[in-house]
GROMACS .gro file of C-alpha atoms in nm:
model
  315
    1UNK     CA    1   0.514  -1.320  -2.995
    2UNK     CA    2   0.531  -1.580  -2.794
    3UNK     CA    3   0.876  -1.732  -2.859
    4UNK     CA    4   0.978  -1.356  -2.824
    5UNK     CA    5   0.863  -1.363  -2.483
    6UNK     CA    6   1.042  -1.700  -2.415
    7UNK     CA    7   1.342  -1.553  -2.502
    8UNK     CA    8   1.382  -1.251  -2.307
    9UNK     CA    9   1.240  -1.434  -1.986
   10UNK     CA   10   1.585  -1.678  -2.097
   11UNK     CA   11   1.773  -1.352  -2.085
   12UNK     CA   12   1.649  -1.212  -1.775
   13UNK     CA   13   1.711  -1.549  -1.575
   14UNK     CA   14   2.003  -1.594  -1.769
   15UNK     CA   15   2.165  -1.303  -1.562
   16UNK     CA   16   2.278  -1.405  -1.149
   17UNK     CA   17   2.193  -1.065  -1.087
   18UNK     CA   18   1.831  -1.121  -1.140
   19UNK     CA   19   1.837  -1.464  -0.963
   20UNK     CA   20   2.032  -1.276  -0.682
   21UNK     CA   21   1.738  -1.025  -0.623
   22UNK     CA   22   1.509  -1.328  -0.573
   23UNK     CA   23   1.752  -1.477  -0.315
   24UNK     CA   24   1.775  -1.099  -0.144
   25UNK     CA   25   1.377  -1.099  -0.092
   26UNK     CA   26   1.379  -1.462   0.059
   27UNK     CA   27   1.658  -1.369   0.283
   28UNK     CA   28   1.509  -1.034   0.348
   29UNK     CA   29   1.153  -1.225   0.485
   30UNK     CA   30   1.369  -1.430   0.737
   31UNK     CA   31   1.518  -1.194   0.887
   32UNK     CA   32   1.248  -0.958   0.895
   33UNK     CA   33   1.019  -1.254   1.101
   34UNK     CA   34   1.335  -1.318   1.317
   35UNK     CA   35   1.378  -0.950   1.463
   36UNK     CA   36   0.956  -0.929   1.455
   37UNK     CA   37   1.011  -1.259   1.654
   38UNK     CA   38   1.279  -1.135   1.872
   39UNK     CA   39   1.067  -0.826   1.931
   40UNK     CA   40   0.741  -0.914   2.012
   41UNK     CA   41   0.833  -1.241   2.197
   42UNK     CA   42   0.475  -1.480   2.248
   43UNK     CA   43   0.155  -1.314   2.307
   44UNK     CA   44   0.020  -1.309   2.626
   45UNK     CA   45  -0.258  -1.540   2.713
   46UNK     CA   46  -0.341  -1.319   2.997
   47UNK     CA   47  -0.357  -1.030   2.780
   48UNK     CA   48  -0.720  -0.904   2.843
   49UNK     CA   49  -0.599  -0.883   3.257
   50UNK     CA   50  -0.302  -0.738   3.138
   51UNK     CA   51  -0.460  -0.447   2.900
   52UNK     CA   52  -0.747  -0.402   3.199
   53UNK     CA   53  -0.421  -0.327   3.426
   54UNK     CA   54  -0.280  -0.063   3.210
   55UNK     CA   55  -0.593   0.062   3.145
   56UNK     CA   56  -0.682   0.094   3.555
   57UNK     CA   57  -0.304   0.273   3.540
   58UNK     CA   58  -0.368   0.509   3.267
   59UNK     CA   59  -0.715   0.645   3.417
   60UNK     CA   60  -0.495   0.689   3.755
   61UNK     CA   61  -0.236   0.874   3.550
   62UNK     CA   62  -0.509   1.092   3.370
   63UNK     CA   63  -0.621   1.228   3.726
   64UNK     CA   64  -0.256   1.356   3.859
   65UNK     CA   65  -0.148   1.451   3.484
   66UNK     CA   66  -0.059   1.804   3.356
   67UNK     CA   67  -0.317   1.959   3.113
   68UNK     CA   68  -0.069   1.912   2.806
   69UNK     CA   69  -0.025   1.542   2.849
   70UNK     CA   70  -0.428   1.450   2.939
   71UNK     CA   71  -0.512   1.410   2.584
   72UNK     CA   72  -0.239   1.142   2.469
   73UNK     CA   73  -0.368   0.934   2.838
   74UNK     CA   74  -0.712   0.967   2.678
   75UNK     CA   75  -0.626   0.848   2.364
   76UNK     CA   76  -0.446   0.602   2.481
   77UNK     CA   77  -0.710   0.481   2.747
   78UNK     CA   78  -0.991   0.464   2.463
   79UNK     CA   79  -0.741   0.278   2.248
   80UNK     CA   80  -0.725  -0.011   2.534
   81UNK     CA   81  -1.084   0.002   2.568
   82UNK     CA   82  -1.105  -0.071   2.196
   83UNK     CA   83  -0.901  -0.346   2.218
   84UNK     CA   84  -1.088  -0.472   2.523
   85UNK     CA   85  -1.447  -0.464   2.365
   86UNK     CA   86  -1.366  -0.566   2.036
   87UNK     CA   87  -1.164  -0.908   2.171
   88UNK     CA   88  -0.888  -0.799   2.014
   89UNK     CA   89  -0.528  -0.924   2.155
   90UNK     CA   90  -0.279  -0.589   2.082
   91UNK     CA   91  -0.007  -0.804   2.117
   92UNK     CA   92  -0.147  -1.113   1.870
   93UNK     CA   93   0.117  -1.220   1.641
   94UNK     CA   94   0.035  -1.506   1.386
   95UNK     CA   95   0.181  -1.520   1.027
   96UNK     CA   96  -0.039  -1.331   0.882
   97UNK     CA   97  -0.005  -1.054   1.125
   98UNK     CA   98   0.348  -1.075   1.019
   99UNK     CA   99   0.197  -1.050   0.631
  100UNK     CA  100   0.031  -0.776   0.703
  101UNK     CA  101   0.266  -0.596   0.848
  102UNK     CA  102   0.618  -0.663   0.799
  103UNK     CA  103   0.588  -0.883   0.443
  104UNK     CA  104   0.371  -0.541   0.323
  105UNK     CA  105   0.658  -0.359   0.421
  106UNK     CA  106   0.896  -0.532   0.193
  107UNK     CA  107   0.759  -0.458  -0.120
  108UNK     CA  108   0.925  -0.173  -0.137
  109UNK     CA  109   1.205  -0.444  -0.250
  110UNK     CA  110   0.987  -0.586  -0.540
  111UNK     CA  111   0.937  -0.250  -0.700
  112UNK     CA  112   1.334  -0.157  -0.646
  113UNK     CA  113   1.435  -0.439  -0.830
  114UNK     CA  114   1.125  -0.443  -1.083
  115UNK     CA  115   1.285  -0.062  -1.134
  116UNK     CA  116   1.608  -0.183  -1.183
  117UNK     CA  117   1.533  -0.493  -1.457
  118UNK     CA  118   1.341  -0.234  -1.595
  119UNK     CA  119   1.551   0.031  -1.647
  120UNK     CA  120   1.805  -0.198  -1.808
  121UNK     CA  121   1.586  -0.372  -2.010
  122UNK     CA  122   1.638  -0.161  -2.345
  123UNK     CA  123   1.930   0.033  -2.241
  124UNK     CA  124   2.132  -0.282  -2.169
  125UNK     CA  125   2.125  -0.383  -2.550
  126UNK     CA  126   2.269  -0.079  -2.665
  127UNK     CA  127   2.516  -0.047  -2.372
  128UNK     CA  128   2.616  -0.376  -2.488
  129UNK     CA  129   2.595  -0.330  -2.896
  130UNK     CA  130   2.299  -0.595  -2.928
  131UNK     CA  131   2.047  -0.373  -3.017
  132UNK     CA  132   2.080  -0.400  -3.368
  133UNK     CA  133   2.102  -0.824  -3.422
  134UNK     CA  134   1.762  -0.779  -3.199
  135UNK     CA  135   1.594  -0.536  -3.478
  136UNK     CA  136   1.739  -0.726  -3.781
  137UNK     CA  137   1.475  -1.031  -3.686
  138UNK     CA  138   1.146  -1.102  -3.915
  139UNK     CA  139   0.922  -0.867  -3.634
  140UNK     CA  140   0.835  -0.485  -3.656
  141UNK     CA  141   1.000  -0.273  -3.395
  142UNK     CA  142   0.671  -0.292  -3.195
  143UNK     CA  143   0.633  -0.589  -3.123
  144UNK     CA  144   0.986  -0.678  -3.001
  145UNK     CA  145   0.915  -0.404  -2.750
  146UNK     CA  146   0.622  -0.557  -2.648
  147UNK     CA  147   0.770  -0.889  -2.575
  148UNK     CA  148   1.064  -0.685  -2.335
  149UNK     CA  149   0.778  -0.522  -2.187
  150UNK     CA  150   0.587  -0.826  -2.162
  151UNK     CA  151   0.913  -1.043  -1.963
  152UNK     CA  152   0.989  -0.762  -1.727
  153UNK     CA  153   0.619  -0.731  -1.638
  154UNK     CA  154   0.640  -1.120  -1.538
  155UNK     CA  155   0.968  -1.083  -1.394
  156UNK     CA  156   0.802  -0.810  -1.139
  157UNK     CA  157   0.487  -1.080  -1.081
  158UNK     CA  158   0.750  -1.305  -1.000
  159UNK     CA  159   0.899  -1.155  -0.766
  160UNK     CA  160   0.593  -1.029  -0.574
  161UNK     CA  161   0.439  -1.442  -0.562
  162UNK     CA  162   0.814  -1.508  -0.412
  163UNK     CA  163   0.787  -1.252  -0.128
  164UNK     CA  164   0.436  -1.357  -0.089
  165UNK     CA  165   0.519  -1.741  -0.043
  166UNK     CA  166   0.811  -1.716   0.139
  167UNK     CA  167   0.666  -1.458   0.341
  168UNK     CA  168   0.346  -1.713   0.443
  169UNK     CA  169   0.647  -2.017   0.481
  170UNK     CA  170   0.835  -1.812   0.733
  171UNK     CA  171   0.523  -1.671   0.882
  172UNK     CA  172   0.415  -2.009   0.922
  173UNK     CA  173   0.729  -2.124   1.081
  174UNK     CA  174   0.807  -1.857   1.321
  175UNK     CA  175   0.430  -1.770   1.426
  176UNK     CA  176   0.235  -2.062   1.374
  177UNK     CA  177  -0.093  -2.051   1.183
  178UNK     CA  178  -0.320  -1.747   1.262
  179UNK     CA  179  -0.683  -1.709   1.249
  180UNK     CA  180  -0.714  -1.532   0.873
  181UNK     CA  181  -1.062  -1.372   1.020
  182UNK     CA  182  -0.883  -1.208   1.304
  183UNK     CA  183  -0.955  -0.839   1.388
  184UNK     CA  184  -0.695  -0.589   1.435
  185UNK     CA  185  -0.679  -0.192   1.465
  186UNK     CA  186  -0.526  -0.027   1.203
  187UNK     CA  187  -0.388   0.337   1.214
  188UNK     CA  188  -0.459   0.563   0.888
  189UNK     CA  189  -0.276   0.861   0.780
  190UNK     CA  190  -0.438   1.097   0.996
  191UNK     CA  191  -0.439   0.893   1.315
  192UNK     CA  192  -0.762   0.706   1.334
  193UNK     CA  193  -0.812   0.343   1.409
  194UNK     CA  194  -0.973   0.138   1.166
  195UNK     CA  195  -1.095  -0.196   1.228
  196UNK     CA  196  -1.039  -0.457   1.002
  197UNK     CA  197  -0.974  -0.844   0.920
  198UNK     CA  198  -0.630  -0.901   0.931
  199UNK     CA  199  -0.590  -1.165   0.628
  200UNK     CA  200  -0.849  -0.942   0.421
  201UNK     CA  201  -0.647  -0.619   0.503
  202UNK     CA  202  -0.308  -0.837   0.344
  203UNK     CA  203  -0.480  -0.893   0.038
  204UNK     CA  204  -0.671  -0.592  -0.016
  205UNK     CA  205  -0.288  -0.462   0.047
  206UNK     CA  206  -0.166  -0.672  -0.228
  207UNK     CA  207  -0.422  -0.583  -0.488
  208UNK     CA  208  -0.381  -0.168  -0.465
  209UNK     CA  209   0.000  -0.236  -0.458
  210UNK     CA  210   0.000  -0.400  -0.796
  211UNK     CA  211  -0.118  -0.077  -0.960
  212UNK     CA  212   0.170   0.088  -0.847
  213UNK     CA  213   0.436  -0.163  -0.904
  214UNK     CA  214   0.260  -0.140  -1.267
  215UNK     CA  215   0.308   0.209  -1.313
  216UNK     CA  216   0.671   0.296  -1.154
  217UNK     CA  217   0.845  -0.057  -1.341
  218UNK     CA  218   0.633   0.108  -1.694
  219UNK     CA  219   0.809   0.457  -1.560
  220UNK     CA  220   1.117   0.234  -1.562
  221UNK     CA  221   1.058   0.072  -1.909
  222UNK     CA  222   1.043   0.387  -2.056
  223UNK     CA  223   1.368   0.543  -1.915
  224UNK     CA  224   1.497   0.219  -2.066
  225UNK     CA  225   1.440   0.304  -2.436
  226UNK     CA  226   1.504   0.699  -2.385
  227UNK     CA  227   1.868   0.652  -2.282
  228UNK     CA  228   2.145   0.426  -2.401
  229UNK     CA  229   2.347   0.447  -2.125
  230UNK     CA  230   2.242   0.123  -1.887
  231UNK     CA  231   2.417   0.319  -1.534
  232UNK     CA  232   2.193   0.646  -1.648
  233UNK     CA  233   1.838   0.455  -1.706
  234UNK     CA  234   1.881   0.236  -1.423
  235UNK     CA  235   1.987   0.559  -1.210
  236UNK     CA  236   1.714   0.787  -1.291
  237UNK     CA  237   1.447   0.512  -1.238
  238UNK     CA  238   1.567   0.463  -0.890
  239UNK     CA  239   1.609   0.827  -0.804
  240UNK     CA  240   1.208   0.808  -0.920
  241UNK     CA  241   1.145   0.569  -0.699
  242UNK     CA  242   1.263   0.714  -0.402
  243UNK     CA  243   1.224   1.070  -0.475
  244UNK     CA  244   0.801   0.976  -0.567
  245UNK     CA  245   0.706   0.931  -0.165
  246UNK     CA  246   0.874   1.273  -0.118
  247UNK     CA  247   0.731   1.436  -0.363
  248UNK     CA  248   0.363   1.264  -0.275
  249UNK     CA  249   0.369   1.350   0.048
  250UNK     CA  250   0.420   1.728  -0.033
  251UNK     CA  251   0.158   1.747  -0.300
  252UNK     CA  252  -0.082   1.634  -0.028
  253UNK     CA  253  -0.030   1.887   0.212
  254UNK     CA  254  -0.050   2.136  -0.106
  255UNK     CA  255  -0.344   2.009  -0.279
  256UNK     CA  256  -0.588   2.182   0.014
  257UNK     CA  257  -0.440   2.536  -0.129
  258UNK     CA  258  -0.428   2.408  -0.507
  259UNK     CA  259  -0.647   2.156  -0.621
  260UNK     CA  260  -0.463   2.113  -0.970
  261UNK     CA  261  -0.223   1.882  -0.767
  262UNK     CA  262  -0.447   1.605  -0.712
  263UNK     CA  263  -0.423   1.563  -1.104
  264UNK     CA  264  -0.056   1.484  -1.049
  265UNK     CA  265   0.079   1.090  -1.050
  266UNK     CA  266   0.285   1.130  -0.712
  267UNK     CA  267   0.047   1.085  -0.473
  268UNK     CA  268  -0.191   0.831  -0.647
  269UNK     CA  269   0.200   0.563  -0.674
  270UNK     CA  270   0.073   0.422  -0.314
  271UNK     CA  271  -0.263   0.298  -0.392
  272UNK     CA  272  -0.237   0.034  -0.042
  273UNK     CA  273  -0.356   0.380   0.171
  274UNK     CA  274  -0.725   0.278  -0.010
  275UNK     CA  275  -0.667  -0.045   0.256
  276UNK     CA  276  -0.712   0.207   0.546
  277UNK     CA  277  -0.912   0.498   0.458
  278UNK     CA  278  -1.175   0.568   0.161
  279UNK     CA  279  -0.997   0.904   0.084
  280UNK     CA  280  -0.629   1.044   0.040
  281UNK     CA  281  -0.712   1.405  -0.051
  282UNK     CA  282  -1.025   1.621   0.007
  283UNK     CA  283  -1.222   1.430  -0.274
  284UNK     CA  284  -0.999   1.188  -0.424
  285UNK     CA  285  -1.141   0.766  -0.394
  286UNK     CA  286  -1.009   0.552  -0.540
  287UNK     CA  287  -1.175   0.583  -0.873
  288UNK     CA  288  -1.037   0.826  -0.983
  289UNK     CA  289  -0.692   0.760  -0.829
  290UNK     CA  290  -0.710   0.464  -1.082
  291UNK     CA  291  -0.838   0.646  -1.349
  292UNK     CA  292  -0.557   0.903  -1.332
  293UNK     CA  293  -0.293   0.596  -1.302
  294UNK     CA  294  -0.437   0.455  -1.673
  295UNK     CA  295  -0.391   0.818  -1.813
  296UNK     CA  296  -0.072   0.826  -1.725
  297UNK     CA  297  -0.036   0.467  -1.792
  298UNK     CA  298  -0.138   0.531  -2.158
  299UNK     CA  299   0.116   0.835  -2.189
  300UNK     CA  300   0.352   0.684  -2.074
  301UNK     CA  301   0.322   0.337  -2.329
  302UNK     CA  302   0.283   0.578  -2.606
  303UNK     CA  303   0.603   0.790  -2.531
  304UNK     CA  304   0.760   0.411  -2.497
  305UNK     CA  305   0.661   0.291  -2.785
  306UNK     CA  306   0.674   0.615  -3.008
  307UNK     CA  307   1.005   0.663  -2.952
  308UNK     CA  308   1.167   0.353  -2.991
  309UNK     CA  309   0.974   0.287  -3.337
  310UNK     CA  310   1.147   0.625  -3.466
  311UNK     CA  311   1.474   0.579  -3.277
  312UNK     CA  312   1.820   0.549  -3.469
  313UNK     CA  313   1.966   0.240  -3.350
  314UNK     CA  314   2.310   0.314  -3.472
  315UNK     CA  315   2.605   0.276  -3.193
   0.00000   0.00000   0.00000
């Protein structure tokens, strides 16, 4: 198994594409912390003066304002007293602010790519007429899948411990070093703010994103061995991709009228909400968010593997 393994991570590097994705991320985190940088400028070390100003404004404001507008100036006055009793700069910036927020942001990169290695995992072979000196070798059908399965799964971790490095690096370089224990407000989906620690939040961030990248590059897999045409796998598992925060987002807002949808995998792909709120739907922790993933998790493996053990390989 383990030579197996070897040799399809020598494929998978073996391709510039692949090494080009890992270049795209690195380039991606440096300019990402160069427009933050441009953006946000250096905090303020005046800042609590400066926030007791805008606050003194705002209460000012809140006397002359219309009725409409008098609940955004209250919400935005007790968000500046938040900030003032809890210590908290609102315009802090160290690198792992920038991990938290912007690095976080790019994963979306890791799982397009993931998808894409992925999806052409299998179907490449066929697409280019290898398929068959891979199933003539002394190993059952099985377990050669498993080794693909296996390299693309470590190709993904790759690529997320490469965003996460050069996301510190550049962090580091642009920002300084930040206080990991800092506090900072977060906003979750319905508007609240959360406190939290800002280098626990990042990793807590990591940890319910690898779930998903697990599940949407196994999506991927799959696609891989149920089509022969590389362009059409690698296709559909991107239109997945994108089209699953669409389709999430609707089956929350109908899962209050029919509670059948919280059963679906859509809304449990983005696990990282779990970072800002205990809930996503009425009664859905994450539990059983996790528990649905593995269903699907084991359907999906066994439609994988099913199908390739019974698949004609002629071209």
């Amino acid at each position: 198994m383990f030579s197996l393994i070897k040799n399809e991570m020598v494929k998978i590097f073996a391709k510039k594409a692949n090494w080009i994705y890992i270049l795209i991320l690195i380039l991606a985190v440096v300019i990402g912390g160069i427009i933050q940088q441009k953006i946000y400028g250096e905090p303020s070390d005046n800042w609590r003066e400066e926030t007791q100003t805008e606050l003194n404004q705002l209460k000012k404001d809140l006397e002359a304002a219309p009725n409409e507008d008098k609940e955004w100036i209250m919400e935005q006055i007790q968000q500046k007293q938040r900030y003032l009793d809890e210590n908290i700069n609102p315009n802090a910036v160290s690198n792992w602010h920038f991990m938290n927020g912007t690095v976080i942001g790019m994963t979306m990169l890791v799982t397009l790519f993931a998808v894409i290695v992925s999806s052409a995992s299998v179907s490449s072979e066929f697409a280019e007429g290898t398929i068959k000196q891979l199933l003539i070798r002394p190993h059952q059908r099985w377990v050669i899948l498993l080794s693909k399965y296996i390299s693309v799964l470590i190709y993904s971790i790759v690529l997320l411990i490469v965003l996460i490095i050069s996301g510190y690096i550049v962090g580091l370089i642009l920002f300084g070093s930040g206080d990991f224990n800092a506090k900072i407000f977060e906003t979750t989906l319905d508007g609240q703010q959360k406190l939290a620690v800002v280098g626990t939040q990042f990793f807590l961030k990591v940890m319910y994103y690898i779930p998903s990248l697990l599940i949407i590059m196994t999506i991927a897999f799959m696609l891989s061995t149920l089509f022969k045409s590389q362009a059409l796998a690698v296709g559909i598992g991107i239109f997945v991709l994108f089209l699953s925060s669409t389709i999430g987002g609707v089956i929350v807002l109908l899962a209050e009228k029919y509670t059948w949808t919280k059963f679906l995998i859509f809304p449990h792909l983005d696990l990282t909400v779990y970072a800002l709120q205990e809930k996503i739907l009425q009664d859905v922790t994450l539990p059983m968010s996790l528990i649905i993933l593995a269903v699907y998790y084991i359907i999906f493996l066994l439609i994988t593997f099913t199908f390739f053990q019974k698949r004609d390989i002629s071209i």
